[in-house]
Amino acid sequence: MLNGILITKDEAGYQARLQAIDDAVLQEGDVTVSIEWSTLNYKDGLAITGKAPVVRRFPLIPGIDFAGTVSESSNPAWKIGDKVILNGWGVGETHCGGLAEVARIKGEWLVPLPKQFSTRQAMAIGTAGYTAMLCVLALEKHGIKAGDGDILVTGANGGVGSVAIALLAKLGYRVVASTGRVAEAEHLKALGASEVIDRNELSAPGKPIGKERWAGVVDTVGSHTLANACATTRYRGAVAACGLAGGMDFPATVAPFILRGVTLYGIDSVMAPLSVRQEAWARLERDLDTAKLDAMTKEIGLGEVLEAAGQLMAGQIRGRVIVDVNR
Ligand code: NDP
């Protein structure tokens, strides 16, 4: 038996509970990991509250990421005692995930814990922070340099947004943070934002094309916010779209793409190949200020996960939530 969160769906309805779980629930896998830390990402909030059909197998342990130590392995790439992290691959959706003491997974899904990070720090970064790095890499590879102009980060107080601000500021970019919580402006400035704007400026239906404002954009919100961000991106600028916190729709026109040569990059962390993950984690080691990471991280135990998931969905959590799965 192992302690963890279990999601069930039966005649009693959709339920997430903290309970002792029979380890027969764990699926096939060639590596077993003793989990030390997991986190709450937006997708975990959707899964635990049942707000969107993220979970596609029942019963299932949620948690799209974790960090811990290999306790059993028949995979030649991993041995007992190795420190590892996992992000995505359908874990926490179709395969039992990180919000429990133990996970059994495929060894090919794992990444070694970067030397600079503890398992706790790796999960303070988590899938949100690794995705923020993927967005920053997309803008960099597009050729956008510090000094080229403002970079807009939407959903600024969320996990992806907070890490993106810290990374971009460290790299010398001028960051404009868009948030529904302007009262948190000082916190966002401490992370590295030069300017904070109200998300209402971007969330209403807008014109197909507007005044050129952004050299680049990291968008976690989608919907009208993404459409307006594209419409106000400068000539040959780029937008990295990774989220849907404001909606899954994209009510835009082609005008920014065909008149301004704007590029829209889609960012997916879940199925990203190993080489992309390794690059992102190596860059996080180099470019993330761990003092800023600490300032945006809140720690909870497994017993607080259900309540925190509701708060995350209500937009009441700032930055990152890490979960100590052993308490
Ligand atoms: P969080 O819940 O931590 O942050 C989301 C933020 O979005 C909130 O803090 C809030 O920021 C803003 N927000 C919430 N609701 C709305 C709304 N209705 N309209 C506009 N803004 C809103 O989530 P994460 O940072 O973990 O994830 C952000 C998004 O990125 C999610 O949609 C998630 O699914 C996606 N994602 C995608 C990945 C990928 O692989 N493509 C990987 C990881 C995340 P504020 O209060 O500052 O306005």
XYZ file of C-alpha atoms and ligand atoms in Angstrom:
375
model
C 0.000 0.000 0.000
C 1.121 3.569 -0.624
C -0.220 6.906 0.474
C -1.467 9.238 -2.235
C -4.293 11.008 -4.027
C -6.582 8.704 -5.985
C -9.168 9.812 -8.559
C -12.105 7.500 -9.092
C -15.176 7.738 -11.294
C -18.110 5.446 -10.623
C -21.761 5.553 -9.555
C -20.711 7.886 -6.717
C -19.405 10.329 -9.353
C -15.951 11.843 -9.926
C -13.923 11.914 -6.719
C -10.373 12.761 -5.682
C -9.323 11.543 -2.211
C -6.210 11.178 -0.109
C -6.036 7.505 0.848
C -3.986 4.350 1.212
C -3.709 2.985 -2.336
C -3.141 -0.648 -3.281
C 0.040 -0.656 -5.369
C -1.752 -2.889 -7.890
C -3.155 0.430 -9.187
C 0.308 1.312 -10.521
C 0.707 0.379 -14.164
C 3.484 -1.463 -15.971
C 6.880 0.164 -16.018
C 10.539 -0.792 -15.836
C 11.507 1.778 -13.187
C 10.038 2.405 -9.733
C 10.689 5.773 -8.100
C 10.386 6.736 -4.424
C 8.913 10.188 -4.879
C 10.206 13.034 -2.728
C 8.433 16.018 -4.259
C 5.601 16.603 -6.677
C 3.818 19.832 -7.592
C 0.490 21.301 -8.544
C 0.356 22.517 -12.129
C -2.709 23.952 -13.848
C -3.409 20.554 -15.452
C -3.295 18.887 -12.014
C -5.871 21.410 -10.842
C -8.105 20.466 -13.773
C -7.609 16.752 -13.055
C -8.244 16.907 -9.296
C -11.285 19.166 -9.508
C -12.628 17.320 -12.577
C -13.077 20.690 -14.296
C -11.785 19.299 -17.591
C -11.426 15.697 -18.788
C -7.685 15.454 -18.148
C -7.912 12.012 -16.490
C -8.657 9.307 -19.031
C -8.217 6.142 -16.950
C -9.768 5.259 -13.594
C -8.716 4.822 -10.882
C -5.688 7.099 -11.376
C -3.113 8.867 -9.229
C -2.869 12.457 -10.554
C 0.318 14.526 -10.740
C 1.973 15.302 -14.088
C 5.447 15.601 -12.592
C 7.650 14.373 -9.757
C 11.230 14.143 -8.526
C 12.692 11.342 -6.457
C 15.077 8.390 -6.224
C 15.034 5.176 -8.258
C 14.145 2.287 -5.930
C 13.858 -0.524 -8.526
C 14.953 -0.720 -12.144
C 15.191 -3.289 -14.912
C 16.077 -0.502 -17.363
C 19.828 -0.387 -18.096
C 19.767 3.433 -18.160
C 18.822 3.672 -14.465
C 20.060 2.109 -11.248
C 18.862 2.137 -7.660
C 19.759 5.445 -5.999
C 19.662 7.578 -9.178
C 17.966 10.950 -8.668
C 15.413 11.586 -11.406
C 12.669 13.927 -12.586
C 9.642 13.276 -14.725
C 7.482 15.740 -16.666
C 4.509 14.770 -18.795
C 4.314 11.763 -21.125
C 0.670 11.329 -20.103
C 1.631 10.710 -16.472
C -1.193 12.063 -14.292
C -3.553 11.684 -17.296
C -3.459 8.067 -18.499
C -0.626 6.729 -16.321
C -0.471 6.988 -12.500
C 1.427 10.117 -11.499
C 3.344 12.006 -8.879
C 0.885 12.785 -6.086
C 1.769 9.645 -4.109
C 4.787 8.107 -2.393
C 5.712 5.833 -5.310
C 5.486 5.836 -9.124
C 6.161 3.062 -11.600
C 6.955 4.382 -15.058
C 8.957 3.780 -18.239
C 12.633 4.600 -17.793
C 12.713 6.429 -21.127
C 10.435 9.104 -19.654
C 12.945 10.104 -16.979
C 15.531 12.867 -17.005
C 18.452 12.856 -14.545
C 18.134 15.437 -11.785
C 20.301 18.401 -12.840
C 23.342 18.684 -10.550
C 22.558 22.238 -9.460
C 19.088 21.366 -8.179
C 17.709 19.438 -5.213
C 14.594 17.340 -5.885
C 12.673 20.100 -4.073
C 14.005 22.819 -6.377
C 13.365 20.667 -9.462
C 9.704 20.472 -8.496
C 9.523 24.148 -7.550
C 10.381 24.562 -11.233
C 8.193 21.619 -12.255
C 6.403 21.313 -15.569
C 5.357 24.970 -15.345
C 8.954 26.186 -15.114
C 10.267 23.757 -17.705
C 7.518 24.972 -20.058
C 8.471 28.598 -19.342
C 12.016 27.682 -20.413
C 10.696 26.081 -23.621
C 8.894 29.366 -24.381
C 12.039 31.426 -23.732
C 14.078 29.061 -25.931
C 11.546 29.512 -28.761
C 11.901 33.308 -28.591
C 15.689 33.071 -28.411
C 15.881 30.695 -31.368
C 13.706 33.110 -33.305
C 16.547 35.578 -32.860
C 14.971 37.962 -30.353
C 17.689 39.569 -28.282
C 17.715 41.553 -25.061
C 17.396 45.154 -26.207
C 15.082 44.328 -29.121
C 12.059 45.568 -27.178
C 9.479 44.524 -24.614
C 8.561 40.885 -23.973
C 4.973 40.383 -22.832
C 4.283 37.607 -20.299
C 0.602 36.822 -19.708
C -0.797 34.969 -16.683
C 2.142 36.572 -14.903
C 1.327 35.436 -11.364
C 0.883 31.812 -12.428
C 3.612 29.176 -12.391
C 4.642 29.430 -16.054
C 4.359 33.228 -16.009
C 6.407 33.697 -12.822
C 9.278 31.486 -13.998
C 9.203 33.092 -17.472
C 9.575 36.562 -15.906
C 12.521 35.457 -13.749
C 14.261 33.785 -16.712
C 13.712 36.631 -19.183
C 14.856 39.271 -16.678
C 18.030 37.317 -15.904
C 18.739 37.151 -19.648
C 18.423 40.936 -19.862
C 15.033 41.264 -21.564
C 12.621 44.034 -20.582
C 9.514 42.223 -19.342
C 5.944 43.514 -19.264
C 3.809 41.339 -16.990
C 0.069 41.041 -17.650
C -1.995 40.011 -14.641
C -5.477 40.041 -13.159
C -3.826 40.668 -9.791
C -2.205 44.077 -10.149
C -2.019 44.210 -6.345
C 0.859 41.727 -6.765
C 2.801 44.232 -8.912
C 5.645 44.573 -6.394
C 6.127 40.802 -6.292
C 6.196 40.660 -10.113
C 8.733 43.486 -10.189
C 10.872 41.653 -7.639
C 10.837 38.661 -10.014
C 12.099 40.937 -12.780
C 9.130 42.600 -14.494
C 9.849 46.195 -15.560
C 6.169 47.011 -15.988
C 2.883 45.453 -14.881
C -0.351 45.815 -16.876
C -3.921 44.777 -16.107
C -4.940 41.692 -18.054
C -8.203 43.457 -18.974
C -6.136 45.414 -21.520
C -5.761 42.197 -23.504
C -8.750 40.010 -22.649
C -11.582 41.707 -24.583
C -12.209 41.156 -28.317
C -9.762 43.413 -30.194
C -8.841 44.621 -33.679
C -7.183 42.277 -36.211
C -4.038 44.374 -35.965
C -2.944 47.087 -33.520
C -0.053 49.286 -32.469
C 3.234 47.353 -32.479
C 4.254 46.760 -28.853
C 6.008 43.442 -28.274
C 9.268 42.070 -29.612
C 8.105 38.735 -28.227
C 5.358 37.173 -26.133
C 5.031 34.262 -23.696
C 1.311 33.528 -23.552
C -0.246 31.197 -20.973
C -3.806 32.485 -21.381
C -5.039 31.809 -24.960
C -8.349 33.129 -26.328
C -8.657 36.925 -26.924
C -5.445 37.526 -24.942
C -3.437 35.469 -27.432
C -5.240 37.046 -30.392
C -4.539 40.558 -29.079
C -0.932 39.662 -28.266
C -0.390 38.515 -31.870
C -2.130 41.661 -33.186
C 0.226 43.921 -31.224
C 3.491 42.040 -31.814
C 6.103 43.984 -33.738
C 7.215 43.325 -37.308
C 8.871 39.858 -37.526
C 8.361 39.297 -33.786
C 7.302 35.994 -32.235
C 4.697 34.661 -29.833
C 5.192 31.454 -27.825
C 1.756 30.047 -26.955
C 1.621 27.393 -24.250
C -1.559 27.857 -22.246
C -5.309 28.166 -22.095
C -5.964 29.668 -18.644
C -8.347 32.158 -20.264
C -9.821 29.802 -22.860
C -8.952 27.279 -25.530
C -10.295 29.337 -28.415
C -8.156 31.539 -30.638
C -10.432 34.260 -32.055
C -7.812 35.866 -34.325
C -7.243 36.821 -37.968
C -4.242 36.059 -40.162
C -3.390 39.788 -40.349
C -0.422 39.735 -37.911
C 1.084 36.755 -39.737
C 0.725 37.996 -43.325
C 1.147 41.750 -42.775
C 3.791 41.767 -40.040
C 5.504 38.420 -40.492
C 4.697 37.504 -36.894
C 5.511 33.893 -35.986
C 3.339 31.903 -33.599
C 5.179 29.049 -31.875
C 3.190 26.249 -30.253
C 4.840 25.006 -27.076
C 4.217 21.477 -25.821
C 6.035 20.072 -22.818
C 4.232 16.728 -22.547
C 5.642 14.818 -25.531
C 8.775 16.925 -26.088
C 11.730 14.717 -27.108
C 14.498 13.971 -24.621
C 17.024 16.293 -26.298
C 14.630 19.244 -25.924
C 14.048 18.413 -22.230
C 17.764 18.124 -21.574
C 18.404 21.479 -23.214
C 15.623 23.118 -21.194
C 16.833 21.688 -17.868
C 20.447 22.627 -18.626
C 19.355 26.193 -19.369
C 17.242 26.299 -16.191
C 20.375 25.347 -14.249
C 22.242 28.206 -15.902
C 19.603 30.922 -16.108
C 17.166 30.565 -13.205
C 17.854 32.579 -10.083
C 17.083 30.118 -7.256
C 16.429 32.948 -4.769
C 13.604 34.114 -7.060
C 12.402 30.513 -7.333
C 12.183 30.314 -3.528
C 10.249 33.595 -3.447
C 7.557 32.197 -5.760
C 7.233 28.753 -4.122
C 4.776 27.558 -1.500
C 5.127 24.131 0.151
C 2.218 21.873 1.120
C 1.705 18.244 2.188
C -0.475 15.636 0.478
C -3.305 16.444 2.898
C -3.550 19.998 1.546
C -3.589 19.075 -2.142
C -7.357 18.927 -2.676
C -7.937 22.382 -1.204
C -4.967 23.872 -3.070
C -6.215 22.442 -6.377
C -9.482 24.365 -5.922
C -7.554 27.542 -5.110
C -5.359 27.081 -8.195
C -8.434 26.814 -10.409
C -9.877 29.944 -8.779
C -6.667 31.857 -9.667
C -5.861 32.339 -5.975
C -2.397 30.808 -5.973
C 0.654 32.879 -6.741
C 3.635 31.201 -8.390
C 4.391 27.552 -7.699
C 3.043 24.995 -5.231
C 5.254 22.047 -4.323
C 3.952 18.952 -2.598
C 5.902 16.961 -0.022
C 4.354 13.548 -0.763
C 5.762 12.056 2.449
C 3.772 14.255 4.785
P -1.387 28.663 -12.980
O -2.721 28.287 -12.497
O -0.233 28.647 -12.044
O -1.432 30.130 -13.615
C -2.395 30.520 -14.543
C -2.483 32.033 -14.482
O -3.283 32.464 -15.589
C -3.194 32.550 -13.245
O -2.322 32.693 -12.156
C -3.694 33.890 -13.736
O -2.612 34.822 -13.698
C -3.998 33.627 -15.209
N -5.425 33.364 -15.430
C -6.209 32.479 -14.791
N -7.463 32.528 -15.245
C -7.475 33.474 -16.214
C -8.488 34.009 -17.061
N -9.733 33.554 -17.006
N -8.142 34.955 -17.936
C -6.874 35.422 -18.012
N -5.876 34.969 -17.203
C -6.176 34.005 -16.343
O -1.082 27.740 -14.246
P 0.323 27.373 -14.908
O 1.177 28.571 -14.909
O 0.815 26.105 -14.362
O -0.150 27.099 -16.403
C -0.560 28.167 -17.234
C -1.171 27.631 -18.511
O -0.152 26.955 -19.252
C -2.282 26.631 -18.289
O -3.292 26.818 -19.262
C -1.600 25.295 -18.494
O -2.488 24.310 -18.904
C -0.602 25.650 -19.557
N 0.549 24.767 -19.594
C 0.863 24.199 -20.781
C 1.931 23.378 -20.909
C 2.293 22.869 -22.251
O 3.016 21.887 -22.342
N 1.812 23.486 -23.305
C 2.715 22.985 -19.727
C 2.380 23.717 -18.520
C 1.298 24.552 -18.469
P -2.837 36.324 -13.152
O -3.463 36.185 -11.812
O -1.462 36.894 -13.128
O -3.740 36.997 -14.150
